[in-house]
Tab-separated table of C-alpha atoms and ligand atoms in Angstrom:
chain	number	residue	atom	x	y	z
D	239	MET	CA	-11.367	-2.086	-23.217
D	240	PRO	CA	-12.673	-1.653	-19.657
D	241	LEU	CA	-9.207	-0.857	-18.254
D	242	GLN	CA	-8.899	2.185	-20.521
D	243	GLN	CA	-12.166	3.794	-19.397
D	244	ASP	CA	-11.923	6.985	-17.390
D	245	GLY	CA	-13.401	7.050	-13.938
D	246	ARG	CA	-13.630	8.758	-10.572
D	247	LEU	CA	-11.684	7.492	-7.597
D	248	GLY	CA	-12.565	9.531	-4.546
D	249	ASN	CA	-11.268	13.074	-5.058
D	250	ILE	CA	-9.664	12.401	-8.406
D	251	VAL	CA	-10.730	11.793	-11.975
D	252	THR	CA	-8.643	9.101	-13.652
D	253	PRO	CA	-8.008	8.575	-17.371
D	254	ASN	CA	-8.046	4.774	-16.942
D	255	ARG	CA	-8.752	2.052	-14.362
D	256	ILE	CA	-5.134	0.952	-14.005
D	257	VAL	CA	-3.602	1.532	-10.558
D	258	MET	CA	0.062	1.246	-9.708
D	259	ALA	CA	0.081	-0.856	-6.523
D	260	PRO	CA	2.180	0.299	-3.560
D	261	LEU	CA	5.702	-1.063	-3.989
D	262	GLY	CA	8.496	-0.612	-1.451
D	263	ARG	CA	11.727	-0.536	-3.438
D	264	ALA	CA	14.320	0.326	-0.764
D	265	ARG	CA	15.710	3.236	-2.813
D	266	ASN	CA	15.341	6.057	-0.261
D	267	SER	CA	18.346	7.792	1.277
D	268	ASP	CA	20.031	6.197	4.270
D	269	PRO	CA	19.690	7.177	7.084
D	270	GLY	CA	17.360	10.017	6.017
D	271	ARG	CA	14.686	7.750	4.472
D	272	GLU	CA	13.938	10.408	1.851
D	273	PRO	CA	13.178	9.824	-1.831
D	274	VAL	CA	16.077	10.963	-4.032
D	275	LEU	CA	16.224	12.027	-7.671
D	276	ARG	CA	15.969	8.480	-9.043
D	277	SER	CA	12.641	8.063	-7.204
D	278	VAL	CA	11.323	11.214	-8.864
D	279	THR	CA	12.271	9.638	-12.199
D	280	TYR	CA	10.729	6.274	-11.232
D	281	TYR	CA	7.352	7.713	-10.287
D	282	VAL	CA	7.228	10.131	-13.247
D	283	GLN	CA	7.938	7.232	-15.615
D	284	ARG	CA	4.718	5.627	-14.297
D	285	ALA	CA	2.547	8.800	-14.259
D	286	SER	CA	0.172	7.443	-16.922
D	287	ALA	CA	-1.339	5.105	-14.288
D	288	GLY	CA	-4.878	6.081	-13.347
D	289	LEU	CA	-3.507	6.381	-9.831
D	290	ILE	CA	-0.043	5.796	-8.385
D	291	ILE	CA	-0.058	4.568	-4.805
D	292	SER	CA	3.364	5.264	-3.300
D	293	GLU	CA	5.506	2.685	-1.594
D	294	ALA	CA	4.613	2.079	2.071
D	295	THR	CA	5.975	5.021	4.059
D	296	HIS	CA	6.743	4.972	7.787
D	297	VAL	CA	4.638	7.279	9.937
D	298	SER	CA	7.114	7.483	12.799
D	299	ALA	CA	10.620	6.731	13.972
D	300	SER	CA	9.241	3.846	16.052
D	301	SER	CA	8.529	2.050	12.776
D	302	VAL	CA	11.907	1.152	11.328
D	303	SER	CA	12.804	-1.605	8.902
D	304	ARG	CA	15.573	-2.180	6.412
D	305	PRO	CA	17.449	0.870	5.093
D	306	GLY	CA	15.942	2.598	2.107
D	307	THR	CA	12.302	2.348	3.205
D	308	GLY	CA	10.640	5.751	2.974
D	309	ALA	CA	9.274	7.838	5.836
D	310	ILE	CA	7.159	10.980	6.231
D	311	HIS	CA	7.679	12.196	9.790
D	312	SER	CA	10.224	15.003	9.305
D	313	ILE	CA	10.246	18.357	7.555
D	314	SER	CA	13.008	17.309	5.179
D	315	GLN	CA	11.137	14.103	4.259
D	316	VAL	CA	8.108	16.264	3.392
D	317	ALA	CA	10.291	18.478	1.191
D	318	ALA	CA	11.766	15.431	-0.555
D	319	TRP	CA	8.331	13.890	-1.241
D	320	LYS	CA	7.116	17.271	-2.551
D	321	LYS	CA	9.616	16.907	-5.388
D	322	VAL	CA	7.999	13.562	-6.278
D	323	THR	CA	4.416	14.841	-6.190
D	324	ASP	CA	5.263	18.038	-8.090
D	325	ALA	CA	6.955	16.031	-10.830
D	326	VAL	CA	4.109	13.482	-11.062
D	327	HIS	CA	1.544	16.275	-11.267
D	328	ALA	CA	3.618	18.078	-13.911
D	329	ALA	CA	3.470	14.820	-15.888
D	330	GLN	CA	-0.372	14.863	-15.537
D	331	GLY	CA	-0.335	12.027	-12.973
D	332	ARG	CA	-2.100	11.413	-9.685
D	333	ILE	CA	-0.478	10.023	-6.539
D	334	PHE	CA	-1.635	8.882	-3.089
D	335	GLN	CA	0.827	8.107	-0.312
D	336	GLN	CA	0.589	4.777	1.460
D	337	LEU	CA	1.139	5.198	5.216
D	338	PHE	CA	2.151	2.381	7.539
D	339	HIS	CA	3.573	1.441	10.895
D	340	LEU	CA	5.432	-1.844	11.181
D	341	GLY	CA	4.241	-2.630	14.693
D	342	ARG	CA	5.659	-5.993	15.778
D	343	LYS	CA	7.709	-6.315	12.578
D	344	ALA	CA	10.113	-3.477	13.481
D	345	ASP	CA	13.711	-4.359	14.267
D	346	PRO	CA	14.899	-3.764	17.887
D	347	ASP	CA	18.478	-3.225	16.650
D	348	ARG	CA	17.230	-0.307	14.589
D	349	LEU	CA	15.158	1.013	17.535
D	350	GLY	CA	18.183	1.442	19.801
D	351	GLY	CA	17.457	-1.911	21.432
D	352	ALA	CA	13.831	-1.072	22.290
D	353	LEU	CA	11.158	-3.667	21.617
D	354	PRO	CA	8.716	-2.931	18.791
D	355	ILE	CA	5.122	-2.171	19.754
D	356	ALA	CA	2.056	-4.265	18.925
D	357	PRO	CA	-1.504	-4.880	20.131
D	358	SER	CA	-0.343	-7.913	22.128
D	359	ALA	CA	2.977	-9.512	23.091
D	360	ILE	CA	2.805	-12.081	20.285
D	361	ALA	CA	5.707	-12.390	17.845
D	362	ALA	CA	5.232	-12.557	14.105
D	363	ILE	CA	6.247	-15.924	12.680
D	364	GLY	CA	9.273	-15.752	10.448
D	365	GLU	CA	12.433	-13.744	10.142
D	366	ILE	CA	13.279	-10.074	10.169
D	367	SER	CA	15.886	-8.697	7.794
D	368	GLY	CA	18.234	-7.568	10.584
D	369	ILE	CA	21.431	-5.519	10.540
D	370	ALA	CA	23.557	-8.676	10.791
D	371	GLY	CA	21.271	-10.825	8.630
D	372	PRO	CA	17.989	-12.675	9.106
D	373	LYS	CA	16.818	-13.382	12.662
D	374	PRO	CA	13.478	-14.360	14.218
D	375	PHE	CA	10.912	-11.628	14.809
D	376	PRO	CA	11.065	-10.416	18.435
D	377	VAL	CA	8.264	-10.740	20.954
D	378	PRO	CA	6.871	-7.173	20.840
D	379	CYS	CA	5.749	-4.979	23.702
D	380	ALA	CA	1.945	-4.738	24.007
D	381	LEU	CA	0.764	-1.135	23.839
D	382	ALA	CA	-0.843	0.100	27.052
D	383	SER	CA	-4.323	1.571	26.536
D	384	ASP	CA	-3.029	5.062	27.232
D	385	GLU	CA	-0.293	4.647	24.579
D	386	ILE	CA	-2.723	4.100	21.709
D	387	PRO	CA	-3.610	7.804	21.241
D	388	GLU	CA	0.043	8.472	20.469
D	389	ILE	CA	-0.024	5.908	17.635
D	390	ILE	CA	-3.178	7.491	16.218
D	391	GLN	CA	-1.499	10.875	16.502
D	392	GLN	CA	1.522	9.556	14.544
D	393	PHE	CA	-0.742	8.605	11.650
D	394	GLN	CA	-2.498	11.972	11.887
D	395	ALA	CA	0.827	13.832	11.778
D	396	ALA	CA	1.920	11.727	8.809
D	397	ALA	CA	-1.332	12.504	6.985
D	398	ILE	CA	-0.779	16.222	7.633
D	399	ASN	CA	2.738	15.801	6.247
D	400	ALA	CA	1.458	13.912	3.202
D	401	HIS	CA	-0.958	16.759	2.568
D	402	ALA	CA	1.850	19.310	2.884
D	403	ALA	CA	3.944	17.190	0.511
D	404	GLY	CA	1.283	17.578	-2.171
D	405	PHE	CA	-0.190	14.061	-2.303
D	406	ASP	CA	-3.708	13.806	-3.725
D	407	GLY	CA	-4.672	11.536	-0.863
D	408	ILE	CA	-3.414	8.793	1.412
D	409	GLU	CA	-3.894	5.064	1.536
D	410	LEU	CA	-3.851	3.539	5.006
D	411	HIS	CA	-1.962	0.264	4.924
D	412	ALA	CA	-4.229	-2.071	6.877
D	413	ALA	CA	-2.783	-5.086	5.034
D	414	ASN	CA	0.159	-7.483	4.905
D	415	GLY	CA	0.712	-7.932	8.629
D	416	PHE	CA	1.638	-4.397	9.664
D	417	LEU	CA	0.363	-2.574	12.748
D	418	ILE	CA	-3.214	-1.816	11.680
D	419	ASP	CA	-3.549	-5.387	10.363
D	420	GLN	CA	-2.165	-6.693	13.670
D	421	PHE	CA	-4.976	-4.842	15.466
D	422	LEU	CA	-7.617	-6.116	13.030
D	423	ARG	CA	-6.903	-9.842	13.260
D	424	ASP	CA	-7.399	-11.825	16.412
D	425	SER	CA	-4.336	-14.080	16.138
D	426	ALA	CA	-2.234	-10.962	16.900
D	427	ASN	CA	-4.736	-8.940	18.901
D	428	GLN	CA	-5.747	-10.485	22.213
D	429	ARG	CA	-6.387	-7.244	24.045
D	430	SER	CA	-9.161	-6.855	26.569
D	431	ASP	CA	-9.626	-3.068	26.291
D	432	ASP	CA	-11.620	-1.048	23.739
D	433	TYR	CA	-9.144	-2.007	20.964
D	434	GLY	CA	-9.412	-5.784	21.274
D	435	GLY	CA	-11.956	-8.571	21.543
D	436	SER	CA	-15.004	-7.855	19.380
D	437	VAL	CA	-14.747	-7.131	15.669
D	438	ALA	CA	-15.839	-3.538	16.363
D	439	ASN	CA	-13.093	-3.108	18.936
D	440	ARG	CA	-10.370	-4.555	16.690
D	441	ALA	CA	-11.414	-2.224	13.858
D	442	ARG	CA	-11.436	0.802	16.177
D	443	LEU	CA	-7.796	1.766	15.628
D	444	LEU	CA	-8.200	1.753	11.849
D	445	LEU	CA	-11.430	3.743	11.961
D	446	GLU	CA	-10.072	6.372	14.343
D	447	ILE	CA	-7.078	6.822	12.038
D	448	VAL	CA	-9.440	7.033	9.046
D	449	ASP	CA	-11.527	9.722	10.766
D	450	ASP	CA	-8.441	11.850	11.397
D	451	ALA	CA	-7.310	11.415	7.793
D	452	ILE	CA	-10.757	12.441	6.516
D	453	ALA	CA	-10.451	15.657	8.505
D	454	ILE	CA	-7.236	16.401	6.587
D	455	PHE	CA	-7.919	15.155	3.038
D	456	GLY	CA	-11.704	14.884	2.947
D	457	ALA	CA	-13.280	11.436	2.667
D	458	GLY	CA	-12.472	11.208	-1.039
D	459	GLY	CA	-8.764	11.566	-0.333
D	460	VAL	CA	-8.600	8.484	1.883
D	461	GLY	CA	-8.202	4.883	0.737
D	462	VAL	CA	-7.755	1.732	2.814
D	463	ARG	CA	-5.885	-1.411	1.767
D	464	VAL	CA	-6.754	-4.800	3.317
D	465	SER	CA	-5.392	-8.314	2.738
D	466	PRO	CA	-7.687	-10.886	4.382
D	467	HIS	CA	-5.717	-13.782	2.890
D	468	ALA	CA	-2.174	-12.651	3.831
D	469	THR	CA	-1.100	-15.105	6.498
D	470	GLN	CA	2.651	-15.135	5.971
D	471	ASP	CA	3.531	-13.795	9.452
D	472	GLY	CA	1.257	-16.231	11.199
D	473	LEU	CA	-1.469	-13.595	11.096
D	474	ASN	CA	-4.968	-15.017	10.955
D	475	ASP	CA	-8.502	-14.291	11.927
D	476	SER	CA	-11.118	-16.632	13.360
D	477	ASN	CA	-13.919	-15.034	11.279
D	478	PRO	CA	-12.613	-12.987	8.347
D	479	ALA	CA	-16.077	-12.540	6.805
D	480	ALA	CA	-17.415	-10.863	9.950
D	481	LEU	CA	-14.273	-8.752	10.418
D	482	TYR	CA	-13.958	-7.412	6.891
D	483	SER	CA	-17.716	-6.967	6.457
D	484	HIS	CA	-17.687	-4.701	9.507
D	485	VAL	CA	-14.681	-2.794	8.165
D	486	ALA	CA	-16.291	-2.388	4.724
D	487	ARG	CA	-19.584	-1.234	6.266
D	488	GLU	CA	-17.906	1.378	8.445
D	489	LEU	CA	-15.685	2.638	5.626
D	490	SER	CA	-18.668	2.833	3.300
D	491	ALA	CA	-20.597	4.889	5.862
D	492	ARG	CA	-17.700	7.344	5.922
D	493	GLY	CA	-17.703	7.635	2.116
D	494	ILE	CA	-13.959	7.118	1.747
D	495	GLY	CA	-12.350	7.351	-1.682
D	496	TYR	CA	-11.828	3.639	-2.176
D	497	LEU	CA	-11.413	0.205	-0.650
D	498	HIS	CA	-8.341	-1.654	-1.919
D	499	LEU	CA	-8.701	-5.411	-1.556
D	500	ILE	CA	-5.855	-7.862	-2.147
D	501	GLU	CA	-7.597	-11.036	-3.267
D	502	PRO	CA	-5.917	-12.983	-6.065
D	503	ASP	CA	-8.069	-14.989	-8.490
D	504	SER	CA	-6.222	-18.083	-7.226
D	505	ILE	CA	-7.986	-17.898	-3.827
D	506	PRO	CA	-10.612	-20.677	-3.774
D	507	GLU	CA	-14.056	-19.300	-4.617
D	508	ALA	CA	-15.478	-20.450	-1.282
D	509	ASN	CA	-12.881	-18.355	0.599
D	510	LYS	CA	-13.245	-15.179	-1.427
D	511	LEU	CA	-14.570	-12.175	0.465
D	512	LEU	CA	-15.190	-9.960	-2.554
D	513	PRO	CA	-18.718	-11.303	-3.174
D	514	ALA	CA	-19.674	-10.327	0.384
D	515	LEU	CA	-17.764	-7.030	0.531
D	516	ARG	CA	-18.687	-5.594	-2.867
D	517	PRO	CA	-22.368	-4.978	-1.993
D	518	ILE	CA	-21.427	-3.613	1.437
D	519	PHE	CA	-18.878	-1.026	0.312
D	520	ALA	CA	-20.670	1.548	-1.850
D	521	GLY	CA	-17.576	3.376	-3.158
D	522	PRO	CA	-14.974	2.376	-5.745
D	523	LEU	CA	-13.192	-0.925	-5.188
D	524	ILE	CA	-9.621	-1.596	-6.291
D	525	LEU	CA	-8.755	-5.259	-6.637
D	526	ALA	CA	-5.139	-6.488	-6.510
D	527	GLY	CA	-3.122	-9.677	-6.578
D	528	GLU	CA	-1.588	-11.538	-9.514
D	529	PHE	CA	-3.731	-9.843	-12.158
D	530	ASN	CA	-2.798	-9.698	-15.818
D	531	GLN	CA	-4.481	-7.656	-18.512
D	532	GLY	CA	-7.038	-10.345	-19.355
D	533	SER	CA	-8.107	-11.147	-15.801
D	534	ALA	CA	-8.233	-7.430	-14.955
D	535	GLU	CA	-10.395	-6.586	-17.972
D	536	ALA	CA	-12.730	-9.413	-16.946
D	537	ALA	CA	-12.921	-8.220	-13.315
D	538	ILE	CA	-13.986	-4.746	-14.425
D	539	ALA	CA	-16.262	-5.914	-17.242
D	540	ASP	CA	-18.260	-8.190	-14.941
D	541	GLY	CA	-18.465	-5.588	-12.171
D	542	ARG	CA	-16.285	-7.314	-9.576
D	543	ALA	CA	-13.994	-4.288	-9.401
D	544	ASP	CA	-13.874	-0.659	-10.495
D	545	TYR	CA	-10.071	-0.557	-10.715
D	546	VAL	CA	-7.274	-3.133	-10.733
D	547	ALA	CA	-3.859	-2.549	-9.154
D	548	PHE	CA	-0.737	-4.041	-10.671
D	549	GLY	CA	2.463	-4.474	-8.687
D	550	ARG	CA	5.208	-6.450	-10.395
D	551	LEU	CA	3.994	-5.565	-13.881
D	552	PHE	CA	4.429	-1.869	-13.049
D	553	ILE	CA	7.933	-2.522	-11.741
D	554	ALA	CA	8.982	-3.821	-15.157
D	555	ASN	CA	6.733	-1.717	-17.407
D	556	PRO	CA	6.765	2.027	-16.791
D	557	ASP	CA	4.379	2.409	-19.765
D	558	LEU	CA	2.062	-0.409	-18.674
D	559	VAL	CA	-1.029	1.611	-19.631
D	560	GLU	CA	0.221	2.069	-23.196
D	561	ARG	CA	1.292	-1.568	-23.490
D	562	PHE	CA	-2.155	-2.737	-22.369
D	563	ARG	CA	-3.797	-0.323	-24.826
D	564	LEU	CA	-1.783	-1.727	-27.710
D	565	GLY	CA	-1.762	-5.330	-26.507
D	566	ALA	CA	2.037	-5.078	-26.670
D	567	PRO	CA	4.450	-7.574	-25.072
D	568	LEU	CA	5.503	-6.879	-21.486
D	569	ASN	CA	8.959	-6.644	-19.919
D	570	VAL	CA	9.519	-9.327	-17.273
D	571	PRO	CA	10.264	-8.110	-13.714
D	572	ASP	CA	13.531	-9.208	-12.125
D	573	PRO	CA	13.057	-10.028	-8.406
D	574	ALA	CA	16.824	-9.720	-7.832
D	575	THR	CA	16.542	-5.937	-8.218
D	576	PHE	CA	13.304	-5.392	-6.291
D	577	TYR	CA	15.187	-4.144	-3.218
D	578	SER	CA	18.768	-3.954	-4.485
D	579	GLY	CA	19.165	-0.157	-4.476
D	580	GLY	CA	20.503	1.909	-7.377
D	581	ASP	CA	19.101	2.557	-10.830
D	582	ALA	CA	19.221	-0.999	-12.198
D	583	GLY	CA	15.824	-2.662	-12.168
D	584	TYR	CA	14.309	0.610	-10.955
D	585	ILE	CA	14.418	3.246	-13.664
D	586	ASP	CA	16.009	1.360	-16.563
D	587	TYR	CA	13.125	-0.846	-17.736
D	588	PRO	CA	12.522	0.387	-21.303
D	589	THR	CA	9.300	1.833	-22.669
D	590	LEU	CA	7.982	0.570	-25.985
D	591	SER	CA	9.306	3.619	-27.809
D	592	GLN	CA	12.759	3.142	-26.271
D	593	GLN	CA	12.690	-0.484	-27.421
D	594	ASP	CA	11.644	0.591	-30.919
D	595	THR	CA	14.481	3.125	-31.077
D	596	ALA	CA	16.987	0.548	-29.880
D	597	GLN	CA	15.794	-1.964	-32.504
D	598	ALA	CA	15.874	0.606	-35.279
D	599	SER	CA	19.492	1.471	-34.524
D	600	GLN	CA	20.615	-2.169	-34.637
U	985	FMN	C1	8.864	-5.449	-4.459
U	985	FMN	C2	7.503	-5.380	-3.833
U	985	FMN	C3	7.242	-4.414	-2.869
U	985	FMN	C4	5.963	-4.307	-2.309
U	985	FMN	N1	5.713	-3.297	-1.414
U	985	FMN	C5	4.456	-3.105	-0.950
U	985	FMN	C6	4.145	-1.971	-0.147
U	985	FMN	O1	4.981	-1.108	0.126
U	985	FMN	N2	2.860	-1.866	0.306
U	985	FMN	C7	1.892	-2.791	-0.001
U	985	FMN	O2	0.749	-2.653	0.429
U	985	FMN	N3	2.159	-3.861	-0.787
U	985	FMN	C8	3.408	-4.018	-1.284
U	985	FMN	N4	3.666	-5.049	-2.147
U	985	FMN	C9	2.543	-5.880	-2.615
U	985	FMN	C10	2.009	-5.311	-3.948
U	985	FMN	O3	1.411	-4.045	-3.768
U	985	FMN	C11	0.974	-6.246	-4.598
U	985	FMN	O4	-0.132	-6.395	-3.749
U	985	FMN	C12	1.562	-7.612	-4.897
U	985	FMN	O5	2.776	-7.472	-5.614
U	985	FMN	C13	0.603	-8.467	-5.726
U	985	FMN	O6	0.296	-7.805	-6.930
U	985	FMN	P1	0.972	-8.249	-8.329
U	985	FMN	O7	0.678	-9.704	-8.481
U	985	FMN	O8	0.303	-7.358	-9.343
U	985	FMN	O9	2.446	-7.985	-8.221
U	985	FMN	C14	4.941	-5.196	-2.693
U	985	FMN	C15	5.225	-6.200	-3.641
U	985	FMN	C16	6.478	-6.279	-4.226
U	985	FMN	C17	6.720	-7.314	-5.277
């Protein structure tokens, strides 16, 4: 069973190849954006994962979305996350923190009326979940060249905080249309300075943030998540193969802990980037997107991936590792409770042994 093999992922040794994908669940305190006791329970329940990657966590107060999203830019947020990491480690688990900045997807009403920042003044396509309901994404304010160091510094400060909070490493969220992704792809980045234009320039922000994070965690404590096929905000690139090959080459040269690629099996073979990226990136590769046990076992067995990340299956199955090991049936995730707050759909999905006990008492 390839998924149950142990392995090494950057700085950590893992008892299996099953990664809990980053999952924002909107359960943090409001307005503090700190994990509370139920989040400690939630992560501990899933500590048998080879690696837990935390929900996306804001690096600064200029990155603000719906209430309940976590953040790591204050002393009390660090203290709250320390309770999560201590509890996961006590349960023999491993946990990286995913760091992100919303960029153009932040909500002006939650920024005191200020416009969100972005590489260029180009709005995301779609709607923001605003205070008074859905509304179109705003046209953001393009960062001036001399404002970019402050953004890099925000990520650096967040990485220092993540380290202080006891995380085993960080994953930089360069996927799903957030700020780093907005810099990477040329439909959102039309800058003419050192951070726009060529592939090398568009990757510069990511790589400078990576270099700072390496100085804090060591290369093995840094992962990067990319999503070349995520186009839901109107984000696109004119030459994804060239862009992501450059990114993979540069990350490989730095020896980072892992590259995390979202590329579902359902992407047409001709559009897949994995065949090009796998030989370029020398370190461990985590593959994500719509995997089940069978497709994940196949991806590892035939060498396409070293690890597979599961999102929705981990929401519904705290003991996913055990269920895979036994070939047991899986609980079905309920999208209505993904972001609903509270315990329901968060910490009340039963483990196999809880189901057995419940059946025995009937
Ligand atoms: C409720 C929910 C929250 C998510 N939050 C994040 C997040 O914080 N960061 C991230 O990179 N991806 C996030 N994703 C995407 C997942 O990590 C994963 O890539 C996606 O669910 C596809 O994997 P799956 O088919 O195994 O669920 C989220 C997905 C869901 C369903």
